[in-house]
PDB file of C-alpha atoms in Angstrom:
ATOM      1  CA  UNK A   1       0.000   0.000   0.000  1.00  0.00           C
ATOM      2  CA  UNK A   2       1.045   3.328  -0.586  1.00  0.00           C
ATOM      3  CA  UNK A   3       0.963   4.641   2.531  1.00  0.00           C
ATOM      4  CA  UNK A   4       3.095   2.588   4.033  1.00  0.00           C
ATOM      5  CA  UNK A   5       6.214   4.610   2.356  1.00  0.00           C
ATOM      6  CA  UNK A   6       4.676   7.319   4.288  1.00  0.00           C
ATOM      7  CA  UNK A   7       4.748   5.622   8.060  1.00  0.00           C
ATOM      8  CA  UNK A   8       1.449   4.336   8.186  1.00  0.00           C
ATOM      9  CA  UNK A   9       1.652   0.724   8.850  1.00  0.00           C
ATOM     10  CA  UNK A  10      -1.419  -0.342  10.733  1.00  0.00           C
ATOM     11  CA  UNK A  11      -4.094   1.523   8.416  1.00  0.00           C
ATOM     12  CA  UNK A  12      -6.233  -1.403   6.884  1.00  0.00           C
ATOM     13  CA  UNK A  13      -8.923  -1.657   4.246  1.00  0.00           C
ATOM     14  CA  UNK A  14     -11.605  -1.838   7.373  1.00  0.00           C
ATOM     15  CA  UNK A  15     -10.671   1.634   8.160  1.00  0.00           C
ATOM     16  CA  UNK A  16      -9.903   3.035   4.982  1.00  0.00           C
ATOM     17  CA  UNK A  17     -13.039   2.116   2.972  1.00  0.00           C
ATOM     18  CA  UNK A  18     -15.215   3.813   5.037  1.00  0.00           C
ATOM     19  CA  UNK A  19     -13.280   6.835   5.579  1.00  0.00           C
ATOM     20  CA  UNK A  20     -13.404   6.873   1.277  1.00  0.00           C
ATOM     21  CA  UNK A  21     -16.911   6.192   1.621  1.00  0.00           C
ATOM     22  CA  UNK A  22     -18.092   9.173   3.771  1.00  0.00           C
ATOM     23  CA  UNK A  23     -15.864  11.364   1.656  1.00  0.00           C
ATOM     24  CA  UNK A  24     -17.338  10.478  -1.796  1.00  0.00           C
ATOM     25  CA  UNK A  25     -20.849  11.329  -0.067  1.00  0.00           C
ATOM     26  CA  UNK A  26     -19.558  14.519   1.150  1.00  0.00           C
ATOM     27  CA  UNK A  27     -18.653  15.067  -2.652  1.00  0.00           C
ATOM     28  CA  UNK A  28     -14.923  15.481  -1.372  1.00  0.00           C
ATOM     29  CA  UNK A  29     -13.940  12.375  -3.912  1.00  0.00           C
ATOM     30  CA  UNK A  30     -15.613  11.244  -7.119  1.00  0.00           C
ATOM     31  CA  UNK A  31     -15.271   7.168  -7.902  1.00  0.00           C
ATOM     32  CA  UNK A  32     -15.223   5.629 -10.714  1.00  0.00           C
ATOM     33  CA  UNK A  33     -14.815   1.500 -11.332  1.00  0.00           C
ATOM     34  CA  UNK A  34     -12.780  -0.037 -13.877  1.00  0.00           C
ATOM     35  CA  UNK A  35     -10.251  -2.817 -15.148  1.00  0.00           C
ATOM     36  CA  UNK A  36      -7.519  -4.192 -13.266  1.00  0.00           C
ATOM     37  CA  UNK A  37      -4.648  -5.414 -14.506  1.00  0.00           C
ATOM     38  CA  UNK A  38      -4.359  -8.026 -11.473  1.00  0.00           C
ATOM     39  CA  UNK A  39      -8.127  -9.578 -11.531  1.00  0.00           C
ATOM     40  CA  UNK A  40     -11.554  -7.987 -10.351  1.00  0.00           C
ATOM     41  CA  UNK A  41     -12.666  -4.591 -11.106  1.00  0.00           C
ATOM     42  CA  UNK A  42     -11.224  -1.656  -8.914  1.00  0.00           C
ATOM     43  CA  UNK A  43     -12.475   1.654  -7.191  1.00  0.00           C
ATOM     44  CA  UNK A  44     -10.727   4.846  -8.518  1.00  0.00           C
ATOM     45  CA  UNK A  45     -10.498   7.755  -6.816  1.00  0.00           C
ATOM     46  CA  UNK A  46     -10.066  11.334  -7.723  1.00  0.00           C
ATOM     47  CA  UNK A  47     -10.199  14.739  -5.736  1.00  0.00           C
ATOM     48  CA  UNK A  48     -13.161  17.111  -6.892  1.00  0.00           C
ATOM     49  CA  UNK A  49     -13.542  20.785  -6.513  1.00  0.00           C
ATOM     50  CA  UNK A  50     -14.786  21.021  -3.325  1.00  0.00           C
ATOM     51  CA  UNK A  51     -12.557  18.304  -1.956  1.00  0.00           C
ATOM     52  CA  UNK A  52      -9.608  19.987  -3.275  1.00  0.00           C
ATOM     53  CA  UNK A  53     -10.792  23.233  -1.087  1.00  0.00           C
ATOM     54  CA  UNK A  54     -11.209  21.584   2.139  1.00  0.00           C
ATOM     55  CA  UNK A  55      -7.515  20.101   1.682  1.00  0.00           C
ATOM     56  CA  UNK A  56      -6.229  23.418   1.073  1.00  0.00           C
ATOM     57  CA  UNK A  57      -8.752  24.764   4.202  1.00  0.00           C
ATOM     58  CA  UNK A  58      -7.573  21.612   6.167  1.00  0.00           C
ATOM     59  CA  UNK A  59      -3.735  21.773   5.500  1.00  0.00           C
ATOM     60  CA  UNK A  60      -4.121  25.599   6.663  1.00  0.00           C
ATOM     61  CA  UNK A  61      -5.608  24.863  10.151  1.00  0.00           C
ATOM     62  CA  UNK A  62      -3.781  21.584  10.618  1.00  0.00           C
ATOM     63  CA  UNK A  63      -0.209  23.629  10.108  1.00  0.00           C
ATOM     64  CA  UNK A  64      -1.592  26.205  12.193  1.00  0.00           C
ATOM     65  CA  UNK A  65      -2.202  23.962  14.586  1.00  0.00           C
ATOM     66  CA  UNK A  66       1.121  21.877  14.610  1.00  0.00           C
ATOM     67  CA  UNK A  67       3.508  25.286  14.865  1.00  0.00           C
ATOM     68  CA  UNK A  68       1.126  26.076  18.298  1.00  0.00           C
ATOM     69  CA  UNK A  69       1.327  23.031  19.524  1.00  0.00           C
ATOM     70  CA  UNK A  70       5.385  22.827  18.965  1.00  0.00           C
ATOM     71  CA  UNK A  71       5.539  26.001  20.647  1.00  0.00           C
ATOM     72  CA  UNK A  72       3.769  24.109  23.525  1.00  0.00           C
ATOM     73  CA  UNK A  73       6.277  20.899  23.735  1.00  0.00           C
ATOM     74  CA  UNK A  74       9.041  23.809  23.615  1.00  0.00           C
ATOM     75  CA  UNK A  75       7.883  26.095  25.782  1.00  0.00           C
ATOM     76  CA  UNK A  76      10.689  26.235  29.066  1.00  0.00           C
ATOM     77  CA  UNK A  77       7.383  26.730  31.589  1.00  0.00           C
ATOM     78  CA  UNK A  78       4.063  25.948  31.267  1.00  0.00           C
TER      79      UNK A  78
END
């Protein structure tokens, strides 16, 4: 899998597919089936408009958030 280059080792199709799932009904992700080159037919995904705005919206907040909370874990006193 894919994300596995990225560190994450223990994410499984049980917690994936659903995650996909509420995300296409949000209209976040468009799928589309096809061929496989390895057997059965295969889910596609692709980013639509409005998903690709709540990544940008997301990755704002979520940087945001990590350079507050490093100034937390470096902070001398709390």
């Amino acid at each position: 899998m894919v994300l596995e280059k990225y560190g994450f080792k223990d994410i499984y199709e049980g917690t994936l597919y659903p995650l996909l799932s509420r995300m296409e009904k949000k209209n976040l992700i468009s799928c589309r089936i096809g061929k496989s080159p390895l057997g059965p037919k295969r889910k596609y995904y692709s980013i639509t408009e409005d998903g690709q705005k709540y990544y940008e919206d997301f990755k704002s907040v979520f940087q945001e958030m990590t350079i507050n909370t490093n100034k937390i874990i470096n902070a001398k006193e709390l």
